[in-house]
Short mmCIF file of C-alpha atoms and ligand atoms in Angstrom, two decimals:
data_model
loop_
_atom_site.label_atom_id
_atom_site.label_comp_id
_atom_site.label_asym_id
_atom_site.label_seq_id
_atom_site.Cartn_x
_atom_site.Cartn_y
_atom_site.Cartn_z
CA UNK A 1 12.55 -25.61 0.79
CA UNK A 2 9.89 -26.80 -1.57
CA UNK A 3 7.35 -23.55 -1.43
CA UNK A 4 4.23 -22.67 -3.32
CA UNK A 5 2.64 -19.16 -3.12
CA UNK A 6 -0.91 -18.91 -4.16
CA UNK A 7 -1.84 -15.28 -5.60
CA UNK A 8 0.58 -13.20 -7.48
CA UNK A 9 -0.70 -9.83 -6.39
CA UNK A 10 1.63 -7.65 -4.40
CA UNK A 11 2.45 -9.82 -1.33
CA UNK A 12 2.34 -13.10 -3.35
CA UNK A 13 4.79 -12.45 -6.24
CA UNK A 14 7.13 -10.28 -3.93
CA UNK A 15 7.30 -13.17 -1.50
CA UNK A 16 7.69 -15.67 -4.19
CA UNK A 17 10.46 -14.08 -5.97
CA UNK A 18 12.45 -13.14 -2.92
CA UNK A 19 11.96 -16.80 -1.65
CA UNK A 20 13.27 -18.10 -5.05
CA UNK A 21 16.52 -15.64 -4.65
CA UNK A 22 17.06 -17.18 -1.35
CA UNK A 23 17.57 -20.45 -2.89
CA UNK A 24 13.94 -21.98 -2.54
CA UNK A 25 12.22 -24.12 -5.09
CA UNK A 26 8.97 -21.84 -5.52
CA UNK A 27 6.01 -22.17 -7.57
CA UNK A 28 3.97 -19.09 -7.63
CA UNK A 29 0.31 -19.83 -8.97
CA UNK A 30 -2.22 -17.61 -10.31
CA UNK A 31 -5.62 -18.43 -11.63
CA UNK A 32 -5.64 -15.76 -14.08
CA UNK A 33 -4.21 -17.07 -17.11
CA UNK A 34 -2.98 -13.84 -18.88
CA UNK A 35 -1.05 -13.18 -15.85
CA UNK A 36 0.39 -16.35 -15.99
CA UNK A 37 1.76 -16.11 -19.52
CA UNK A 38 3.20 -12.71 -19.01
CA UNK A 39 5.14 -13.90 -15.51
CA UNK A 40 6.15 -16.71 -17.65
CA UNK A 41 7.81 -14.16 -19.84
CA UNK A 42 9.20 -12.42 -16.85
CA UNK A 43 6.56 -9.41 -17.03
CA UNK A 44 5.36 -8.69 -13.74
CA UNK A 45 1.62 -7.36 -13.44
CA UNK A 46 2.62 -4.76 -11.11
CA UNK A 47 4.80 -1.69 -10.97
CA UNK A 48 7.52 -2.13 -8.37
CA UNK A 49 11.06 -1.50 -8.41
CA UNK A 50 13.53 -4.23 -8.92
CA UNK A 51 10.80 -6.97 -9.37
CA UNK A 52 11.17 -7.46 -13.15
CA UNK A 53 14.83 -8.21 -12.72
CA UNK A 54 14.28 -10.49 -9.86
CA UNK A 55 11.60 -12.64 -11.51
CA UNK A 56 13.45 -13.03 -14.45
CA UNK A 57 16.74 -14.07 -12.66
CA UNK A 58 14.49 -16.70 -10.68
CA UNK A 59 12.91 -18.01 -13.80
CA UNK A 60 16.35 -18.23 -15.52
CA UNK A 61 18.19 -19.73 -12.57
CA UNK A 62 15.29 -22.42 -12.26
CA UNK A 63 14.63 -21.66 -8.74
CA UNK A 64 11.05 -20.01 -9.82
CA UNK A 65 8.19 -21.44 -11.71
CA UNK A 66 5.06 -20.02 -12.62
CA UNK A 67 1.98 -22.06 -12.90
CA UNK A 68 -2.16 -21.85 -12.75
CA UNK A 69 -2.48 -25.09 -10.59
CA UNK A 70 -2.89 -25.13 -7.00
CA UNK A 71 -2.40 -28.96 -7.23
CA UNK A 72 0.81 -29.06 -8.69
CA UNK A 73 1.99 -26.33 -6.53
CA UNK A 74 0.50 -28.20 -3.12
CA UNK A 75 1.92 -31.61 -4.28
CA UNK A 76 5.11 -30.32 -5.04
CA UNK A 77 5.55 -28.37 -1.77
CA UNK A 78 6.11 -28.61 1.95
CA UNK A 79 4.96 -25.18 2.80
CA UNK A 80 2.11 -23.43 0.89
CA UNK A 81 1.52 -19.74 1.17
CA UNK A 82 -2.04 -18.18 0.65
CA UNK A 83 -1.36 -14.50 -0.52
CA UNK A 84 -4.76 -13.82 -2.35
CA UNK A 85 -6.55 -10.47 -2.28
CA UNK A 86 -8.97 -9.73 0.88
CA UNK A 87 -10.45 -6.79 -0.63
CA UNK A 88 -12.97 -4.61 2.03
CA UNK A 89 -16.46 -5.64 1.89
CA UNK A 90 -19.23 -3.30 2.16
CA UNK A 91 -19.34 -3.26 6.03
CA UNK A 92 -15.54 -2.90 6.19
CA UNK A 93 -14.44 -6.38 6.80
CA UNK A 94 -12.07 -7.97 4.43
CA UNK A 95 -13.88 -10.35 1.81
CA UNK A 96 -12.40 -13.72 2.57
CA UNK A 97 -13.80 -15.33 -0.68
CA UNK A 98 -10.49 -15.93 -2.18
CA UNK A 99 -8.85 -17.49 0.96
CA UNK A 100 -11.61 -19.62 1.46
CA UNK A 101 -11.48 -20.96 -2.23
CA UNK A 102 -8.04 -21.39 -2.19
CA UNK A 103 -8.13 -23.39 1.32
CA UNK A 104 -10.80 -25.41 -0.44
CA UNK A 105 -8.28 -26.22 -3.30
CA UNK A 106 -5.20 -26.82 -1.39
CA UNK A 107 -7.13 -29.28 0.98
CA UNK A 108 -8.02 -31.72 -2.10
CA UNK A 109 -4.39 -32.10 -2.77
CA UNK A 110 -2.66 -32.42 0.54
CA UNK A 111 -1.25 -35.98 0.50
CA UNK A 112 1.84 -35.37 2.89
CA UNK A 113 2.31 -33.23 5.83
CA UNK A 114 2.14 -29.56 4.67
CA UNK A 115 2.31 -26.05 6.43
CA UNK A 116 -0.37 -23.52 5.21
CA UNK A 117 0.81 -20.32 5.72
CA UNK A 118 -1.62 -17.21 5.45
CA UNK A 119 -0.08 -14.28 4.31
CA UNK A 120 -3.01 -12.32 3.21
CA UNK A 121 -4.48 -9.64 5.62
CA UNK A 122 -7.07 -11.42 7.62
CA UNK A 123 -8.99 -11.08 10.62
CA UNK A 124 -8.56 -12.70 13.84
CA UNK A 125 -10.03 -16.19 13.67
CA UNK A 126 -8.92 -16.79 9.83
CA UNK A 127 -6.39 -19.07 10.83
CA UNK A 128 -9.08 -21.26 12.44
CA UNK A 129 -11.25 -20.68 9.65
CA UNK A 130 -8.67 -22.40 7.21
CA UNK A 131 -8.08 -25.07 9.27
CA UNK A 132 -11.69 -26.02 9.64
CA UNK A 133 -11.97 -25.84 5.81
CA UNK A 134 -9.11 -28.40 5.49
CA UNK A 135 -10.61 -30.66 7.99
CA UNK A 136 -13.74 -30.74 6.29
CA UNK A 137 -12.31 -32.21 3.20
CA UNK A 138 -11.44 -35.38 5.57
CA UNK A 139 -7.62 -34.12 5.67
CA UNK A 140 -6.32 -35.73 9.06
CA UNK A 141 -5.06 -33.10 11.31
CA UNK A 142 -1.68 -34.53 11.52
CA UNK A 143 -1.07 -33.93 8.11
CA UNK A 144 -1.08 -30.21 8.12
CA UNK A 145 -0.92 -26.88 10.26
CA UNK A 146 -2.11 -23.61 9.60
CA UNK A 147 0.44 -20.63 10.34
CA UNK A 148 -0.26 -16.86 10.20
CA UNK A 149 2.72 -14.79 8.74
CA UNK A 150 1.62 -11.30 8.13
CA UNK A 151 3.36 -9.44 5.62
CA UNK A 152 4.54 -5.81 6.47
CA UNK A 153 6.26 -4.55 3.09
CA UNK A 154 5.46 -1.17 1.51
CA UNK A 155 4.55 -0.66 -2.15
CA UNK A 156 7.62 0.83 -3.58
CA UNK A 157 10.08 -0.35 -1.63
CA UNK A 158 8.43 -3.83 -1.32
CA UNK A 159 11.88 -6.06 -2.20
CA UNK A 160 14.05 -4.12 0.06
CA UNK A 161 11.41 -4.60 2.96
CA UNK A 162 11.00 -8.31 2.40
CA UNK A 163 14.87 -8.90 2.39
CA UNK A 164 15.32 -6.73 5.60
CA UNK A 165 12.41 -6.75 7.37
CA UNK A 166 12.28 -5.23 11.07
CA UNK A 167 10.65 -8.60 12.39
CA UNK A 168 9.11 -11.61 11.14
CA UNK A 169 5.95 -12.71 12.85
CA UNK A 170 5.00 -16.60 13.07
CA UNK A 171 1.50 -17.36 14.61
CA UNK A 172 0.94 -20.98 14.96
CA UNK A 173 -1.02 -23.46 17.29
CA UNK A 174 1.95 -25.90 17.18
CA UNK A 175 5.73 -24.89 17.65
CA UNK A 176 6.96 -27.64 15.03
CA UNK A 177 4.82 -25.73 12.41
CA UNK A 178 6.36 -22.27 13.59
CA UNK A 179 9.79 -23.80 13.41
CA UNK A 180 9.55 -24.62 9.60
CA UNK A 181 9.01 -20.92 8.91
CA UNK A 182 11.85 -19.91 11.31
CA UNK A 183 13.89 -22.32 9.17
CA UNK A 184 12.56 -20.93 5.66
CA UNK A 185 13.42 -17.27 6.85
CA UNK A 186 16.70 -17.93 8.83
CA UNK A 187 18.97 -16.45 5.99
CA UNK A 188 17.23 -13.13 6.26
CA UNK A 189 18.70 -12.68 9.93
CA UNK A 190 15.60 -10.82 11.16
CA UNK A 191 14.28 -10.99 14.78
CA UNK A 192 11.28 -13.81 14.77
CA UNK A 193 8.33 -13.22 16.70
CA UNK A 194 6.70 -16.56 17.39
CA UNK A 195 3.04 -16.40 18.81
CA UNK A 196 -0.35 -17.93 18.72
CA UNK A 197 -2.62 -17.59 15.81
CA UNK A 198 -4.67 -14.95 16.99
CA UNK A 199 -1.76 -12.71 18.09
CA UNK A 200 -0.19 -12.95 14.80
CA UNK A 201 -3.16 -11.85 12.95
CA UNK A 202 -4.00 -9.00 15.31
CA UNK A 203 -0.19 -7.60 14.98
CA UNK A 204 -0.69 -6.95 11.28
CA UNK A 205 -4.00 -4.91 11.99
CA UNK A 206 -2.53 -3.34 15.03
CA UNK A 207 0.92 -2.04 13.22
CA UNK A 208 -1.04 -0.64 10.27
CA UNK A 209 -3.62 1.17 12.41
CA UNK A 210 -1.10 2.42 14.70
CA UNK A 211 0.98 3.88 11.70
CA UNK A 212 -2.06 5.30 10.47
CA UNK A 213 -2.78 6.92 13.56
CA UNK A 214 0.70 8.38 13.66
CA UNK A 215 -0.10 10.04 10.13
CA UNK A 216 -3.53 11.15 11.38
CA UNK A 217 -2.13 12.67 14.44
CA UNK A 218 0.33 14.73 12.69
CA UNK A 219 -2.07 15.82 10.07
CA UNK A 220 -4.43 17.08 12.95
CA UNK A 221 -1.37 18.73 14.61
CA UNK A 222 -1.00 20.29 10.88
CA UNK A 223 -4.31 22.11 11.41
CA UNK A 224 -3.50 23.41 14.52
CA UNK A 225 -0.13 24.60 13.22
CA UNK A 226 -2.00 26.49 10.37
CA UNK A 227 -4.15 28.15 13.07
CA UNK A 228 -1.13 29.53 14.90
CA UNK A 229 1.35 30.04 12.42
CA UNK A 230 3.57 27.27 13.67
CA UNK A 231 5.58 24.80 11.22
CA UNK A 232 4.40 20.94 11.09
CA UNK A 233 7.66 20.04 10.04
CA UNK A 234 9.31 21.38 12.81
CA UNK A 235 6.96 20.20 15.14
CA UNK A 236 7.23 16.69 14.04
CA UNK A 237 11.02 16.75 14.25
CA UNK A 238 10.87 17.81 17.74
CA UNK A 239 8.20 15.25 18.83
CA UNK A 240 9.84 12.55 16.64
CA UNK A 241 13.34 12.80 18.36
CA UNK A 242 11.81 11.42 21.43
CA UNK A 243 13.30 7.70 20.79
CA UNK A 244 9.99 6.58 22.29
CA UNK A 245 7.98 8.10 19.39
CA UNK A 246 10.46 7.96 16.45
CA UNK A 247 10.28 10.39 13.36
CA UNK A 248 8.95 7.89 10.66
CA UNK A 249 5.53 8.41 9.59
CA UNK A 250 5.02 11.97 10.83
CA UNK A 251 4.93 13.57 7.46
CA UNK A 252 1.87 15.67 7.31
CA UNK A 253 0.44 15.56 3.87
CA UNK A 254 -3.15 15.11 2.01
CA UNK A 255 -3.55 11.88 4.18
CA UNK A 256 -2.95 8.28 3.92
CA UNK A 257 -4.38 5.91 1.45
CA UNK A 258 -3.23 2.71 -0.55
CA UNK A 259 -4.26 -0.90 -0.38
CA UNK A 260 -3.28 -1.51 3.50
CA UNK A 261 -3.97 1.23 5.60
CA UNK A 262 -7.78 2.05 4.67
CA UNK A 263 -8.73 -1.48 4.71
CA UNK A 264 -6.96 -2.69 7.76
CA UNK A 265 -7.74 0.40 9.73
CA UNK A 266 -11.47 -0.21 9.00
CA UNK A 267 -11.03 -4.15 9.36
CA UNK A 268 -9.46 -3.23 13.09
CA UNK A 269 -12.65 -0.97 13.92
CA UNK A 270 -14.68 -3.97 12.55
CA UNK A 271 -13.17 -6.89 14.14
CA UNK A 272 -13.01 -4.99 17.68
CA UNK A 273 -16.71 -4.30 17.34
CA UNK A 274 -17.47 -7.92 16.38
CA UNK A 275 -15.32 -9.05 19.61
CA UNK A 276 -17.42 -6.26 21.64
CA UNK A 277 -15.22 -3.49 21.77
CA UNK A 278 -15.90 -0.07 20.07
CA UNK A 279 -12.55 1.32 18.90
CA UNK A 280 -13.35 4.94 18.90
CA UNK A 281 -9.79 6.09 18.50
CA UNK A 282 -9.22 4.71 15.12
CA UNK A 283 -12.98 5.78 14.20
CA UNK A 284 -11.16 9.48 14.78
CA UNK A 285 -8.07 8.29 12.88
CA UNK A 286 -10.19 7.61 9.89
CA UNK A 287 -12.26 10.78 10.12
CA UNK A 288 -9.22 12.77 10.28
CA UNK A 289 -7.77 11.20 7.32
CA UNK A 290 -10.80 12.22 5.20
CA UNK A 291 -11.10 15.65 6.72
CA UNK A 292 -7.55 16.33 5.86
CA UNK A 293 -8.09 16.31 2.00
CA UNK A 294 -11.27 18.21 2.26
CA UNK A 295 -9.73 20.78 4.35
CA UNK A 296 -7.01 21.25 1.85
CA UNK A 297 -9.19 21.26 -1.19
CA UNK A 298 -11.44 24.03 0.80
CA UNK A 299 -8.68 26.25 1.17
CA UNK A 300 -8.07 26.17 -2.46
CA UNK A 301 -11.54 26.48 -3.59
CA UNK A 302 -11.69 29.64 -1.09
CA UNK A 303 -8.57 31.11 -2.82
CA UNK A 304 -9.81 30.63 -6.46
CA UNK A 305 -13.38 31.75 -5.55
CA UNK A 306 -15.08 28.36 -6.34
CA UNK A 307 -13.92 25.72 -8.82
CA UNK A 308 -16.52 26.39 -11.64
CA UNK A 309 -14.57 27.36 -14.61
CA UNK A 310 -11.37 26.50 -13.08
CA UNK A 311 -8.72 24.37 -14.43
CA UNK A 312 -6.69 22.43 -11.44
CA UNK A 313 -3.46 20.75 -12.49
CA UNK A 314 -2.45 17.60 -10.62
CA UNK A 315 1.25 16.65 -10.22
CA UNK A 316 0.76 13.00 -9.51
CA UNK A 317 -1.80 10.65 -9.43
CA UNK A 318 -0.75 7.64 -7.53
CA UNK A 319 -1.40 7.31 -3.72
CA UNK A 320 2.31 7.76 -3.00
CA UNK A 321 5.61 7.66 -4.89
CA UNK A 322 6.99 4.76 -6.68
CA UNK A 323 3.77 2.99 -7.22
CA UNK A 324 1.15 2.85 -10.13
CA UNK A 325 -1.35 2.30 -7.44
CA UNK A 326 -4.39 4.29 -7.13
CA UNK A 327 -6.25 2.72 -4.39
CA UNK A 328 -7.99 4.94 -2.14
CA UNK A 329 -5.58 7.56 -3.76
CA UNK A 330 -6.10 11.52 -2.77
CA UNK A 331 -5.76 12.15 -6.44
CA UNK A 332 -9.47 10.58 -6.99
CA UNK A 333 -10.74 12.37 -4.35
CA UNK A 334 -9.69 15.47 -5.73
CA UNK A 335 -10.72 14.90 -8.99
CA UNK A 336 -13.98 13.77 -8.15
CA UNK A 337 -14.91 16.89 -5.88
CA UNK A 338 -13.54 19.36 -8.66
CA UNK A 339 -15.37 17.72 -11.53
CA UNK A 340 -18.49 18.04 -9.42
CA UNK A 341 -18.12 21.38 -8.81
CA UNK A 342 -17.88 22.44 -12.10
CA UNK A 343 -13.91 22.57 -12.76
CA UNK A 344 -11.51 20.81 -15.10
CA UNK A 345 -8.46 18.60 -14.35
CA UNK A 346 -5.09 18.15 -16.23
CA UNK A 347 -2.93 15.49 -14.57
CA UNK A 348 0.63 14.21 -14.87
CA UNK A 349 1.62 10.73 -13.50
CA UNK A 350 3.67 8.60 -16.23
CA UNK A 351 3.30 5.59 -14.09
CA UNK A 352 -0.38 5.81 -12.65
CA UNK A 353 -1.75 7.45 -15.52
CA UNK A 354 -3.05 4.65 -17.06
CA UNK A 355 -4.91 3.33 -13.87
CA UNK A 356 -6.77 6.70 -13.47
CA UNK A 357 -7.60 6.94 -17.04
CA UNK A 358 -9.77 3.92 -16.73
CA UNK A 359 -11.98 5.73 -14.06
CA UNK A 360 -11.61 9.18 -15.83
CA UNK A 361 -11.22 8.76 -19.67
CA UNK A 362 -12.12 12.46 -20.31
CA UNK A 363 -9.61 14.44 -18.15
CA UNK A 364 -6.93 15.70 -19.86
CA UNK A 365 -3.40 14.08 -19.37
CA UNK A 366 -0.22 15.32 -20.26
CA UNK A 367 3.10 13.36 -20.72
CA UNK A 368 5.38 16.24 -19.67
CA UNK A 369 5.08 17.63 -16.37
CA UNK A 370 5.66 21.11 -17.53
CA UNK A 371 2.84 20.89 -20.00
CA UNK A 372 0.44 20.99 -16.71
CA UNK A 373 0.81 24.77 -16.29
CA UNK A 374 -0.78 25.80 -19.71
CA UNK A 375 -4.13 28.11 -18.71
CA UNK A 376 -4.33 26.32 -15.30
CA UNK A 377 -5.70 27.92 -12.37
CA UNK A 378 -3.76 26.32 -9.73
CA UNK A 379 -1.25 23.37 -9.38
CA UNK A 380 -1.47 20.67 -6.62
CA UNK A 381 1.39 18.51 -5.48
CA UNK A 382 -0.69 15.33 -4.98
CA UNK A 383 2.24 12.50 -5.09
CA UNK A 384 5.71 13.10 -3.52
CA UNK A 385 7.52 11.90 -6.94
CA UNK A 386 11.16 12.56 -6.54
CA UNK A 387 11.29 13.78 -10.11
CA UNK A 388 8.92 16.72 -8.92
CA UNK A 389 11.45 17.83 -6.25
CA UNK A 390 14.22 19.19 -8.47
CA UNK A 391 11.86 20.89 -11.07
CA UNK A 392 12.59 24.62 -12.57
CA UNK A 393 9.88 26.29 -10.57
CA UNK A 394 9.83 29.13 -12.90
CA UNK A 395 9.30 27.18 -16.04
CA UNK A 396 6.80 24.99 -14.20
CA UNK A 397 4.37 28.13 -13.64
CA UNK A 398 5.16 29.57 -17.25
CA UNK A 399 1.31 29.75 -19.12
CA UNK A 400 -0.47 29.20 -15.91
CA UNK A 401 -3.57 31.92 -15.54
CA UNK A 402 -2.85 32.21 -11.95
CA UNK A 403 0.36 30.96 -10.46
CA UNK A 404 -1.02 29.45 -7.29
CA UNK A 405 0.87 26.23 -6.16
CA UNK A 406 -0.73 24.12 -3.42
CA UNK A 407 1.77 21.56 -2.32
CA UNK A 408 0.08 18.93 -0.74
CA UNK A 409 3.05 16.67 0.29
CA UNK A 410 5.36 19.38 1.54
CA UNK A 411 8.22 18.94 -1.15
CA UNK A 412 8.63 22.46 -1.93
CA UNK A 413 10.47 25.37 0.00
CA UNK A 414 8.35 28.22 0.57
CA UNK A 415 10.90 30.79 -0.14
CA UNK A 416 11.90 28.89 -3.48
CA UNK A 417 8.51 28.85 -4.69
CA UNK A 418 7.75 32.37 -3.91
CA UNK A 419 10.94 33.53 -5.62
CA UNK A 420 9.89 31.71 -8.93
CA UNK A 421 6.50 33.85 -8.62
CA UNK A 422 4.21 31.49 -7.25
CA UNK A 423 1.57 32.10 -4.56
CA UNK A 424 2.38 29.16 -2.27
CA UNK A 425 0.22 27.24 0.07
CA UNK A 426 1.07 24.18 1.85
CA UNK A 427 0.05 21.93 4.52
CA UNK A 428 0.68 22.84 8.35
CA UNK A 429 2.06 25.96 8.00
CA UNK A 430 0.65 29.22 6.58
C1 UDX B 501 1.66 0.18 4.39
C2 UDX B 501 2.67 -0.42 5.50
O1 UDX B 501 3.66 0.62 5.84
C3 UDX B 501 3.01 -1.57 5.18
O2 UDX B 501 3.83 -2.06 6.52
C4 UDX B 501 2.07 -2.69 5.14
O3 UDX B 501 2.52 -3.91 4.64
C5 UDX B 501 1.04 -1.98 3.89
O4 UDX B 501 0.77 -0.86 3.95
P1 UDX B 501 2.03 1.04 1.80
O5 UDX B 501 0.45 1.17 1.87
O6 UDX B 501 2.75 0.46 0.69
O7 UDX B 501 2.54 0.20 3.38
O8 UDX B 501 2.45 2.45 2.08
P2 UDX B 501 3.21 3.65 3.15
O9 UDX B 501 4.54 3.89 2.55
O10 UDX B 501 3.07 3.03 4.62
O11 UDX B 501 2.20 4.72 3.04
C6 UDX B 501 0.85 4.44 3.36
C7 UDX B 501 0.17 5.86 2.88
O12 UDX B 501 0.62 6.69 4.08
C8 UDX B 501 0.53 6.58 1.74
O13 UDX B 501 -0.73 7.25 1.41
C9 UDX B 501 1.44 7.79 2.09
O14 UDX B 501 1.49 9.01 1.36
C10 UDX B 501 0.96 8.37 3.56
N1 UDX B 501 2.17 8.55 4.28
C11 UDX B 501 2.99 7.93 4.85
C12 UDX B 501 2.05 9.90 5.12
O15 UDX B 501 0.98 10.66 4.65
N2 UDX B 501 3.06 10.26 5.80
C13 UDX B 501 3.80 9.52 6.35
O16 UDX B 501 4.83 10.09 7.29
C14 UDX B 501 4.12 8.27 5.86
#
């Protein structure tokens, strides 16, 4: 099939390279000329395992083209994906400026029947909004359909998630339009859920809100565990073994961050509010998430007798492993609070360092994890990078002022850490 993908951010680029690999003729479009030039050379603007190889392969095989022209892409394609950013606005609703701009541009170039697919995460009613924009350009309603096809990929495993989705959600007003997408995805052999437009849009918000709720639930349980000397990992294993609950997304930690959960849970609250429902449950999910980091930092602050004059070493800066993304990363909350209270920070994250450096150019960065310990008063595991799991803990602690280890991602075994001489603190067990 001939496909255009407008926007080469996480979702757009991954969708584009995967559809090209499946043998479709894909044009990926971005208005950022610098990005376009790099993509043409096979250099992806994001860090994501596997994407570079797939991008290069698509360009080499000729299935993938990169362009800055929505006109060229729309005229050449049967299906046009809108995959531009929808960052949260002040009030928590997603900012749809980019979606509107792209819809206006696509509308100018529709000359034959085209399926326009909303892949960006958008609130209920956005499909109708795109439809109205296209109609406002005088395009006949028989020449196009708007379809919602939300994306569920995770950063760090985006290619795998796109090739092996649990389900594909396709929301459309007319069945014919949905069938086009069913055909496009047929080779993936995933269950297809075909719905109306609004339901598809709600599924995306609902899924992310539910997952965030699961994490906040186990984090709230971790607080109770700390109070009664229980172990949250055992509690999670016991709860999660019930098939109705499932054991995924029950890892207690510093809380959730990233580009999706904060925006989508907030978005779900706002969308519900606009429709006349107060989604108090999700407000609490957000509150628990914020409290979790502050509670953890509070324990460290208490142990050190305040942060003033203390050097805190951060293991990891990304919001989770296998990404350079620092959007709503807990590292930023920790850095902000420690600095505000008179402490200093030394950080290690080979992948996400550059992004944090732009916000915090004056904190200390090291290029070897073992260099973190020099004169540090405490180490905090912020991101669960695999490389941290097999470290020589004795060496890690060498040169510290105080051998205090706060494991914010529960990657270390207490006995092992204590044998290495650490005073060990973790989440959800004493
Ligand atoms: C998420 C959704 O999983 C994905 O379906 C959607 O398309 C985009 O949002 P992503 O943000 O890439 O994906 O990361 P994910 O792996 O879901 O983790 C989100 C956050 O939750 C991270 O901060 C992670 O550290 C945290 N998390 C996850 C936990 O604290 N505990 C868990 O058990 C799982």
